[in-house]
């Protein structure tokens, strides 16, 4: 790949040293393993990055907790499953629609996303146990709404006091009869980040829901879209494009999703994976149990969207579909290219930094490239090594006590429902033609040689990086937003998109080009002076410095 041979201006080794300088030696040694200077992909022994390990205590991480990954990320966007947080009210309140996963409540209007259901645990429940309160909450929710499903989420105290939420869920499922009640042991401390919560959520959805609906949905080219959460309406735009191409999206895991979608997912003929981090194991399980192959796609970026559509088309191999996809691309692209050409006159050569969850640093790289921009430094909050180095490293991942804490479910081919979608010969023919199944290159391959890749970036390092490299834009989340802006650098939230979006698909690319153009070219940032830059500053050092 040509782009890996490009070199960046600064000396990355100096930057790394600067970042580590302030730390005590033991911390510096640990952090050094999570800060990597990217090498060309042709390198025989590319450096390994340490990822998916505990944040060092005292460091202000950008990560969230396991409960957030389970309740907020995976189950949050499902509108007709009623989600009850078993715990003190804060956990429920702060995960109440704070992620901008949108939904279309459809004809029935059945939508519980706007509610915040919680058992509101008090001291007394912590001391005497909260199971009774949980049972009453499920009953009350059922009486009020009669939902198809109720999900229960454990918060930290629930694990500490030992409430058996699964037994309560089983009992209530049996009692209610027409409501699927199941629970998640997703206590905040269960894993090192929200990534553990994804796994816990997905395992339960796969166990309790997928495969329930036996009637095959209509549609000629049926896919599941895994790992797309409809932030800022991304999923709506992807669905619009898919529909236009004649592709039926049976189930999105889990943006704009419904109970019925999950229950029918086994009818799809292909799984297309957007966010590899949060869900790649579900793609594997769908393949093992039902015979559905999977591919990695990326609908962030117009070129990436076109590439992903062609990849879906090539899988089905039908000329009518392939022609339709080309017609859609030909129809959508001129507007995208016109806007790109215009903004490029102002964005070419500008620089960005990308520090988002476990996927977007990879997804948005392509979009920035389309604008002629360069990513100086990027990383994930909670990616695993395979999200950096590609799926090839999966067999070599270290299984530590923290990863053992997360249940791996054993899946076997379903006696009745397994149906291999392609013969081994058909798969081989596709692969011989250069087609890749179950493949993900990871972030490092997207990044230039010499760029800095940092896992679990923290508040201190973020500010230091910006100070040293002065990017034209910094992309991360709400916790970083204001500290970065105070440094005079525009900051774009790539979790919630601030109040913007969609950025996926063709229309989304246009929105993104225009917004980034405005941000990186706005002069307001250079006028910004923090009080200490204008007035005499009181400085102090710690006694050990
Ligand atoms: Fe996947 Fe996500 Fe992400 Fe993620 Fe997330 Fe998100 Fe994210 Mo925020 S599922 S890993 S846990 S793409 S909420 S929609 S933006 S950190 S990079």
Coordinates of C-alpha atoms and ligand atoms in Angstrom, one line a residue:
X1 CA 0.0 0.0 0.0
X2 CA 1.4 3.3 -1.0
X3 CA 0.1 5.2 2.0
X4 CA 2.1 3.2 4.5
X5 CA 5.4 4.5 3.0
X6 CA 4.6 8.1 3.6
X7 CA 6.5 9.7 6.5
X8 CA 5.2 12.3 8.9
X9 CA 7.0 15.6 9.8
X10 CA 7.6 15.3 13.5
X11 CA 9.9 12.8 15.3
X12 CA 7.5 10.4 16.8
X13 CA 10.1 9.0 19.2
X14 CA 10.5 12.4 20.8
X15 CA 6.8 12.8 21.2
X16 CA 6.6 9.4 22.9
X17 CA 9.4 10.4 25.2
X18 CA 7.7 13.7 26.1
X19 CA 4.4 11.9 26.8
X20 CA 6.1 9.5 29.2
X21 CA 8.4 12.0 30.9
X22 CA 6.0 13.0 33.7
X23 CA 5.2 9.5 34.9
X24 CA 6.9 7.7 37.7
X25 CA 9.2 4.9 36.2
X26 CA 6.8 2.0 36.8
X27 CA 3.9 3.8 35.2
X28 CA 6.1 5.0 32.3
X29 CA 7.2 1.5 31.6
X30 CA 3.6 0.3 31.4
X31 CA 2.3 3.2 29.3
X32 CA 5.3 2.8 26.9
X33 CA 3.8 -0.5 25.8
X34 CA 0.6 1.2 24.9
X35 CA 2.2 3.9 22.8
X36 CA 3.3 2.6 19.5
X37 CA 5.1 4.3 16.6
X38 CA 3.5 2.8 13.5
X39 CA 5.6 0.8 11.2
X40 CA 5.1 0.1 7.5
X41 CA 2.9 -2.9 7.1
X42 CA 5.5 -4.7 5.1
X43 CA 7.7 -4.9 8.2
X44 CA 8.5 -8.5 9.1
X45 CA 7.9 -8.0 12.8
X46 CA 5.5 -5.2 13.4
X47 CA 5.5 -4.0 17.0
X48 CA 2.8 -5.4 19.3
X49 CA 0.7 -3.0 21.3
X50 CA -0.6 -3.7 24.8
X51 CA -4.4 -3.3 24.8
X52 CA -7.5 -4.4 26.7
X53 CA -5.7 -4.2 30.0
X54 CA -6.6 -2.4 33.2
X55 CA -6.1 1.4 33.3
X56 CA -3.4 2.3 35.8
X57 CA -5.1 3.6 39.0
X58 CA -4.8 7.4 39.2
X59 CA -4.9 8.0 35.5
X60 CA -7.9 9.7 34.2
X61 CA -9.0 7.3 31.5
X62 CA -11.4 8.1 28.6
X63 CA -13.0 4.7 29.1
X64 CA -16.5 3.8 30.4
X65 CA -17.7 0.9 32.5
X66 CA -19.0 -2.6 31.6
X67 CA -22.5 -1.7 32.5
X68 CA -22.3 1.3 30.0
X69 CA -21.2 -1.1 27.3
X70 CA -24.0 -3.6 28.0
X71 CA -27.0 -1.4 28.8
X72 CA -26.0 1.8 26.9
X73 CA -24.2 0.6 23.8
X74 CA -25.8 -2.8 22.9
X75 CA -29.2 -2.8 24.4
X76 CA -29.8 1.0 24.5
X77 CA -30.8 1.3 20.9
X78 CA -33.5 -1.4 21.0
X79 CA -36.8 0.5 21.3
X80 CA -39.4 -2.2 22.1
X81 CA -37.3 -4.1 24.8
X82 CA -37.9 -2.6 28.2
X83 CA -34.6 -2.1 29.9
X84 CA -34.5 -2.0 33.7
X85 CA -31.3 -1.0 35.6
X86 CA -31.1 -2.8 38.8
X87 CA -29.1 -0.4 41.0
X88 CA -28.8 3.0 42.5
X89 CA -30.5 5.7 40.4
X90 CA -27.3 7.3 39.1
X91 CA -26.4 4.4 36.8
X92 CA -29.8 4.5 35.2
X93 CA -30.0 8.2 35.0
X94 CA -26.6 8.7 33.4
X95 CA -27.2 6.0 30.8
X96 CA -30.6 7.5 29.9
X97 CA -30.5 8.5 26.3
X98 CA -27.0 10.1 26.7
X99 CA -25.8 8.2 23.6
X100 CA -27.4 9.7 20.5
X101 CA -28.7 6.4 19.2
X102 CA -31.8 7.3 17.2
X103 CA -34.9 5.2 16.5
X104 CA -37.9 5.3 14.4
X105 CA -40.8 4.1 16.5
X106 CA -42.6 3.0 13.4
X107 CA -46.4 2.4 13.0
X108 CA -46.9 0.9 16.5
X109 CA -45.1 3.7 18.2
X110 CA -43.8 1.2 20.7
X111 CA -40.7 2.8 22.1
X112 CA -39.3 2.6 25.6
X113 CA -36.1 4.4 24.9
X114 CA -37.3 7.7 26.3
X115 CA -38.0 6.2 29.7
X116 CA -35.5 5.6 32.5
X117 CA -36.4 2.4 34.3
X118 CA -34.5 1.7 37.5
X119 CA -35.1 -0.1 40.8
X120 CA -33.6 2.9 42.5
X121 CA -31.8 0.8 45.1
X122 CA -31.5 2.3 48.6
X123 CA -29.3 1.5 51.7
X124 CA -32.0 -1.0 52.9
X125 CA -31.9 -3.0 49.6
X126 CA -28.1 -3.1 49.7
X127 CA -28.3 -4.5 53.3
X128 CA -31.2 -6.9 52.9
X129 CA -31.0 -7.7 49.2
X130 CA -32.7 -6.2 46.2
X131 CA -34.4 -9.2 44.6
X132 CA -37.9 -8.4 45.9
X133 CA -37.6 -4.9 44.6
X134 CA -36.5 -6.2 41.2
X135 CA -39.4 -8.6 41.0
X136 CA -41.8 -5.9 41.8
X137 CA -40.2 -3.6 39.2
X138 CA -40.6 -6.2 36.5
X139 CA -44.2 -6.8 37.4
X140 CA -44.9 -3.1 37.4
X141 CA -43.2 -2.5 34.1
X142 CA -45.1 -5.5 32.6
X143 CA -48.5 -4.3 33.9
X144 CA -47.9 -0.8 32.5
X145 CA -46.5 -1.6 29.1
X146 CA -46.9 -5.3 28.3
X147 CA -43.6 -5.4 26.3
X148 CA -42.3 -8.4 24.3
X149 CA -39.1 -8.4 26.3
X150 CA -37.7 -7.0 29.6
X151 CA -34.0 -6.9 30.2
X152 CA -32.4 -6.5 33.6
X153 CA -28.9 -4.9 34.0
X154 CA -26.7 -5.4 37.1
X155 CA -24.8 -2.4 38.4
X156 CA -21.8 -2.7 40.7
X157 CA -23.6 -3.1 44.1
X158 CA -25.8 -5.9 42.7
X159 CA -22.7 -8.0 42.1
X160 CA -21.3 -7.1 45.5
X161 CA -24.4 -8.1 47.5
X162 CA -25.0 -11.1 45.3
X163 CA -28.6 -10.6 44.1
X164 CA -29.5 -13.5 41.7
X165 CA -30.9 -11.5 38.9
X166 CA -31.0 -14.5 36.5
X167 CA -33.2 -16.4 38.9
X168 CA -35.5 -13.5 39.2
X169 CA -35.6 -13.1 35.4
X170 CA -36.4 -16.8 34.9
X171 CA -39.1 -16.8 37.5
X172 CA -40.7 -13.7 36.1
X173 CA -40.5 -15.0 32.5
X174 CA -42.3 -18.1 33.6
X175 CA -44.9 -16.2 35.6
X176 CA -45.7 -13.6 32.9
X177 CA -45.8 -16.2 30.1
X178 CA -45.8 -13.8 27.1
X179 CA -42.8 -11.7 27.9
X180 CA -39.1 -12.7 27.4
X181 CA -37.3 -11.6 30.6
X182 CA -33.6 -12.1 30.8
X183 CA -30.7 -10.5 32.7
X184 CA -27.1 -9.4 32.3
X185 CA -24.3 -9.7 34.9
X186 CA -22.8 -6.6 33.6
X187 CA -21.6 -5.0 36.8
X188 CA -19.4 -1.9 36.0
X189 CA -16.3 -3.5 37.4
X190 CA -16.8 -6.8 35.5
X191 CA -14.2 -6.0 32.8
X192 CA -11.5 -3.4 32.1
X193 CA -13.8 -1.3 29.9
X194 CA -17.2 -1.2 28.2
X195 CA -15.9 -3.8 25.8
X196 CA -16.7 -6.5 28.3
X197 CA -20.3 -5.2 28.5
X198 CA -20.7 -5.6 24.7
X199 CA -19.7 -9.2 25.1
X200 CA -22.0 -9.9 28.0
X201 CA -24.9 -8.2 26.2
X202 CA -24.4 -9.9 22.9
X203 CA -24.0 -13.4 24.4
X204 CA -27.4 -13.0 26.1
X205 CA -29.1 -11.6 23.0
X206 CA -27.7 -14.6 21.0
X207 CA -28.8 -17.1 23.7
X208 CA -32.3 -15.7 24.5
X209 CA -33.5 -14.0 21.4
X210 CA -31.9 -14.8 18.0
X211 CA -33.6 -17.7 16.2
X212 CA -37.0 -17.3 18.0
X213 CA -38.9 -16.1 14.9
X214 CA -39.3 -19.0 12.5
X215 CA -41.1 -17.2 9.7
X216 CA -38.5 -16.0 7.1
X217 CA -38.9 -12.3 6.2
X218 CA -39.4 -11.3 2.6
X219 CA -36.4 -10.2 0.5
X220 CA -34.1 -11.3 -2.2
X221 CA -30.7 -10.3 -0.8
X222 CA -30.9 -10.6 2.9
X223 CA -28.2 -9.4 5.2
X224 CA -27.7 -8.5 8.9
X225 CA -25.8 -5.4 9.7
X226 CA -23.8 -6.0 12.8
X227 CA -22.2 -3.3 14.9
X228 CA -24.1 -0.3 13.6
X229 CA -25.8 1.7 16.4
X230 CA -27.6 4.5 14.5
X231 CA -25.8 7.3 16.2
X232 CA -27.0 10.7 14.8
X233 CA -29.1 8.7 12.2
X234 CA -26.2 6.8 10.6
X235 CA -28.3 3.6 10.4
X236 CA -31.1 5.5 8.7
X237 CA -28.8 6.6 5.9
X238 CA -27.3 3.1 5.5
X239 CA -30.8 1.6 5.4
X240 CA -31.8 4.1 2.7
X241 CA -28.8 3.2 0.5
X242 CA -29.3 -0.6 1.1
X243 CA -33.0 -0.3 0.2
X244 CA -32.2 1.6 -2.9
X245 CA -29.9 -1.2 -3.9
X246 CA -32.5 -3.8 -3.3
X247 CA -30.8 -5.3 -0.3
X248 CA -32.9 -6.3 2.7
X249 CA -31.5 -5.6 6.1
X250 CA -33.1 -8.2 8.4
X251 CA -31.6 -7.1 11.6
X252 CA -29.3 -4.3 12.7
X253 CA -27.4 -5.1 15.9
X254 CA -28.6 -2.9 17.4
X255 CA -29.3 0.6 15.9
X256 CA -32.9 1.3 15.3
X257 CA -33.6 -2.4 16.2
X258 CA -36.6 -4.2 17.4
X259 CA -37.3 -7.4 19.3
X260 CA -38.5 -9.0 16.1
X261 CA -35.4 -8.1 14.2
X262 CA -33.1 -9.9 16.6
X263 CA -35.5 -12.8 16.7
X264 CA -35.3 -13.2 12.8
X265 CA -31.5 -12.6 12.4
X266 CA -30.9 -16.3 11.5
X267 CA -32.8 -15.8 8.2
X268 CA -30.1 -13.5 6.7
X269 CA -27.7 -14.9 4.1
X270 CA -24.7 -12.6 5.0
X271 CA -23.6 -10.7 8.1
X272 CA -21.9 -7.4 7.4
X273 CA -19.9 -6.1 10.3
X274 CA -19.4 -2.4 10.8
X275 CA -18.0 -2.2 14.3
X276 CA -15.6 -5.1 14.6
X277 CA -14.8 -4.5 18.3
X278 CA -18.3 -4.7 19.7
X279 CA -19.6 -7.6 17.8
X280 CA -17.2 -9.7 15.7
X281 CA -17.9 -12.7 18.0
X282 CA -21.6 -12.6 17.2
X283 CA -20.8 -12.8 13.5
X284 CA -18.8 -15.9 14.2
X285 CA -21.6 -17.4 16.3
X286 CA -24.1 -16.7 13.5
X287 CA -21.9 -18.5 11.1
X288 CA -21.3 -21.5 13.3
X289 CA -24.9 -22.0 14.4
X290 CA -26.8 -21.0 11.3
X291 CA -24.3 -21.1 8.4
X292 CA -24.2 -17.3 7.7
X293 CA -20.8 -16.1 6.5
X294 CA -19.6 -12.7 7.5
X295 CA -17.6 -9.8 6.0
X296 CA -16.2 -6.6 7.4
X297 CA -17.7 -3.4 5.9
X298 CA -17.3 0.3 6.5
X299 CA -20.1 2.8 5.7
X300 CA -18.2 5.8 7.0
X301 CA -16.9 7.6 3.9
X302 CA -18.4 7.7 0.5
X303 CA -15.6 5.6 -1.1
X304 CA -15.8 3.1 1.8
X305 CA -19.6 2.9 1.3
X306 CA -19.3 2.2 -2.4
X307 CA -16.6 -0.4 -1.6
X308 CA -18.8 -2.1 1.0
X309 CA -21.9 -2.1 -1.3
X310 CA -19.8 -3.7 -4.0
X311 CA -18.5 -6.3 -1.6
X312 CA -22.1 -7.2 -0.6
X313 CA -23.1 -7.4 -4.2
X314 CA -20.1 -9.6 -5.1
X315 CA -21.1 -12.0 -2.3
X316 CA -24.5 -12.6 -3.8
X317 CA -22.9 -12.6 -7.3
X318 CA -26.1 -11.7 -9.1
X319 CA -25.7 -9.5 -12.1
X320 CA -29.0 -7.7 -11.5
X321 CA -27.9 -6.7 -8.0
X322 CA -24.4 -5.7 -9.1
X323 CA -25.8 -3.5 -11.8
X324 CA -28.2 -1.9 -9.4
X325 CA -25.4 -1.2 -6.9
X326 CA -23.4 0.5 -9.6
X327 CA -26.4 2.6 -10.7
X328 CA -26.9 3.7 -7.1
X329 CA -23.2 4.6 -6.7
X330 CA -23.3 6.5 -10.0
X331 CA -26.4 8.4 -8.9
X332 CA -25.1 9.3 -5.4
X333 CA -21.4 10.0 -6.1
X334 CA -21.5 13.2 -8.2
X335 CA -22.9 15.3 -5.4
X336 CA -20.4 13.8 -2.9
X337 CA -17.5 14.4 -5.3
X338 CA -18.6 18.0 -5.9
X339 CA -18.7 18.8 -2.2
X340 CA -15.4 17.0 -1.6
X341 CA -13.7 18.9 -4.4
X342 CA -14.9 22.2 -2.9
X343 CA -14.0 21.5 0.7
X344 CA -10.6 20.0 -0.3
X345 CA -9.4 23.4 -1.5
X346 CA -9.5 24.3 2.2
X347 CA -9.0 21.0 4.0
X348 CA -6.1 19.5 2.0
X349 CA -3.1 18.9 4.2
X350 CA -4.9 19.7 7.5
X351 CA -4.3 17.3 10.4
X352 CA -6.5 15.3 12.8
X353 CA -6.2 13.2 15.8
X354 CA -8.8 10.4 16.5
X355 CA -9.3 8.9 19.9
X356 CA -12.7 7.1 20.0
X357 CA -14.0 3.8 21.5
X358 CA -13.0 0.7 19.7
X359 CA -13.8 1.2 16.0
X360 CA -14.2 4.8 14.9
X361 CA -10.5 5.7 14.8
X362 CA -10.4 3.1 12.0
X363 CA -13.7 4.1 10.3
X364 CA -13.1 7.9 10.2
X365 CA -9.6 7.5 8.8
X366 CA -11.1 6.9 5.4
X367 CA -13.4 9.9 5.6
X368 CA -10.5 12.2 6.5
X369 CA -8.5 10.8 3.7
X370 CA -11.3 11.7 1.3
X371 CA -10.8 15.3 2.4
X372 CA -7.1 15.2 1.9
X373 CA -6.5 15.3 5.7
X374 CA -3.9 13.4 7.6
X375 CA -4.3 11.6 10.9
X376 CA -1.2 12.3 13.0
X377 CA -2.2 10.2 16.0
X378 CA -5.0 7.8 16.8
X379 CA -6.1 5.1 19.1
X380 CA -8.8 3.3 20.9
X381 CA -10.1 3.6 24.4
X382 CA -10.8 -0.1 24.7
X383 CA -9.8 -1.8 21.4
X384 CA -8.2 -5.2 21.7
X385 CA -4.9 -6.1 19.9
X386 CA -6.8 -7.4 16.9
X387 CA -8.5 -4.0 16.4
X388 CA -5.0 -2.5 16.0
X389 CA -3.0 -5.3 14.4
X390 CA -5.7 -7.3 12.5
X391 CA -7.5 -10.5 13.2
X392 CA -4.4 -12.6 12.5
X393 CA -3.3 -11.9 16.1
X394 CA -6.4 -13.4 17.7
X395 CA -4.8 -16.8 18.4
X396 CA -1.9 -15.1 20.1
X397 CA -3.9 -12.9 22.5
X398 CA -3.1 -13.2 26.1
X399 CA -6.0 -14.6 28.2
X400 CA -5.7 -12.9 31.6
X401 CA -8.0 -13.0 34.6
X402 CA -10.0 -10.0 33.3
X403 CA -10.8 -11.7 30.0
X404 CA -11.6 -15.0 31.8
X405 CA -14.2 -13.1 33.7
X406 CA -16.3 -12.7 30.6
X407 CA -18.2 -15.8 29.6
X408 CA -17.5 -17.3 26.1
X409 CA -20.4 -19.3 24.9
X410 CA -20.0 -22.5 23.1
X411 CA -22.0 -22.6 19.9
X412 CA -22.7 -25.6 17.7
X413 CA -24.5 -25.9 14.4
X414 CA -28.2 -25.9 15.0
X415 CA -29.7 -29.2 14.0
X416 CA -32.8 -27.7 12.3
X417 CA -31.7 -24.2 11.4
X418 CA -28.2 -24.6 10.1
X419 CA -27.9 -24.1 6.4
X420 CA -24.6 -23.4 4.7
X421 CA -25.3 -20.4 2.5
X422 CA -22.4 -21.1 0.1
X423 CA -20.8 -24.4 -0.8
X424 CA -17.0 -24.7 0.1
X425 CA -16.4 -24.5 -3.7
X426 CA -18.3 -21.2 -4.0
X427 CA -16.5 -19.8 -1.0
X428 CA -13.2 -20.8 -2.5
X429 CA -14.0 -19.3 -5.9
X430 CA -14.8 -16.0 -4.2
X431 CA -11.6 -16.1 -2.2
X432 CA -9.5 -17.0 -5.3
X433 CA -10.9 -13.9 -6.9
X434 CA -9.5 -11.8 -3.9
X435 CA -12.7 -11.8 -1.7
X436 CA -12.0 -11.8 2.0
X437 CA -14.3 -13.3 4.6
X438 CA -13.9 -12.8 8.4
X439 CA -11.2 -10.4 7.8
X440 CA -10.1 -7.2 9.5
X441 CA -6.8 -5.4 9.0
X442 CA -7.1 -3.2 12.1
X443 CA -6.3 0.4 12.6
X444 CA -2.5 0.2 12.1
X445 CA -2.9 -0.6 8.4
X446 CA -4.9 2.6 7.9
X447 CA -2.3 4.8 9.5
X448 CA 0.9 6.3 8.0
X449 CA 4.3 5.0 8.9
X450 CA 5.6 7.0 11.8
X451 CA 2.2 8.1 13.1
X452 CA 1.6 7.6 16.8
X453 CA -0.9 4.9 17.9
X454 CA -2.0 5.1 21.5
X455 CA -4.2 2.8 23.5
X456 CA -6.3 4.0 26.3
X457 CA -5.2 7.6 25.9
X458 CA -5.8 9.7 29.1
X459 CA -6.5 13.3 29.9
X460 CA -2.9 14.2 30.5
X461 CA -1.5 12.6 27.3
X462 CA -4.4 14.1 25.2
X463 CA -3.5 17.6 26.3
X464 CA 0.2 17.0 25.9
X465 CA -0.3 15.6 22.4
X466 CA -2.3 18.6 21.3
X467 CA 0.2 21.0 22.8
X468 CA 3.1 19.3 21.0
X469 CA 1.5 18.6 17.6
X470 CA -1.2 21.2 17.4
X471 CA -3.6 19.3 15.1
X472 CA -6.2 21.2 13.1
X473 CA -8.9 19.1 14.7
X474 CA -9.1 16.6 17.6
X475 CA -11.9 14.0 17.7
X476 CA -12.9 12.2 20.8
X477 CA -15.8 12.4 23.3
X478 CA -17.5 14.8 25.7
X479 CA -15.0 14.2 28.5
X480 CA -12.2 15.6 26.3
X481 CA -14.2 18.3 24.5
X482 CA -13.7 21.3 26.7
X483 CA -10.1 20.7 27.8
X484 CA -9.1 20.5 24.1
X485 CA -11.1 23.5 23.1
X486 CA -9.4 25.5 25.8
X487 CA -6.1 24.7 24.1
X488 CA -7.4 26.6 21.1
X489 CA -8.0 23.5 18.9
X490 CA -11.4 22.6 17.5
X491 CA -12.9 19.5 18.9
X492 CA -15.4 17.2 17.2
X493 CA -17.2 14.6 19.2
X494 CA -17.1 11.4 17.3
X495 CA -19.2 9.4 19.8
X496 CA -22.3 11.6 19.8
X497 CA -21.4 13.7 16.8
X498 CA -22.1 16.7 19.0
X499 CA -25.6 17.5 17.6
X500 CA -24.7 16.6 14.0
X501 CA -24.9 13.6 11.7
X502 CA -25.6 11.3 10.0
X503 CA -22.0 10.9 8.8
X504 CA -22.5 7.4 7.3
X505 CA -23.2 6.6 3.7
X506 CA -23.2 9.2 0.8
X507 CA -25.4 11.9 2.4
X508 CA -23.4 11.4 5.7
X509 CA -20.1 12.0 4.0
X510 CA -21.4 15.3 2.6
X511 CA -22.5 16.4 6.1
X512 CA -19.1 15.5 7.5
X513 CA -17.1 17.2 4.8
X514 CA -19.0 20.4 5.4
X515 CA -18.8 20.3 9.2
X516 CA -15.1 19.5 9.3
X517 CA -14.4 22.2 6.8
X518 CA -16.2 24.8 9.0
X519 CA -14.3 23.6 12.1
X520 CA -10.8 23.4 10.8
X521 CA -11.1 26.7 8.9
X522 CA -12.8 28.7 11.6
X523 CA -10.7 31.5 12.9
X524 CA -12.5 31.7 16.3
X525 CA -10.0 29.1 17.8
X526 CA -7.0 31.3 17.2
X527 CA -8.7 34.2 19.1
X528 CA -9.2 32.0 22.2
X529 CA -7.0 32.9 25.1
X530 CA -7.2 31.1 28.4
X531 CA -7.1 33.5 31.4
X532 CA -3.6 32.2 32.4
X533 CA -2.3 33.1 28.9
X534 CA -3.3 36.7 29.4
X535 CA -2.5 37.3 33.0
X536 CA 0.5 36.4 35.1
X537 CA 0.5 32.8 36.0
X538 CA 1.1 31.3 39.4
X539 CA 3.1 28.1 38.9
X540 CA 3.8 25.3 41.3
X541 CA 5.5 22.0 41.3
X542 CA 5.1 18.9 43.4
X543 CA 7.7 18.3 46.1
X544 CA 9.2 15.4 44.3
X545 CA 9.7 17.2 41.0
Ligands
LIG1 FE1 -18.3 0.1 18.2 FE2 -19.8 2.1 18.6 FE3 -17.2 2.2 18.7 FE4 -18.4 1.0 20.6 FE5 -18.8 3.2 22.0 FE6 -20.2 4.4 20.0 FE7 -17.5 4.4 20.1 MO1 -18.9 5.8 21.8 S1 -20.1 0.3 19.6 S2 -16.6 0.5 19.6 S3 -18.7 1.2 22.8 S4 -18.4 2.0 17.0 S5 -20.6 4.3 22.1 S6 -21.4 3.6 18.5 S7 -18.9 6.0 19.6 S8 -17.1 4.4 22.2 S9 -15.9 3.9 18.7

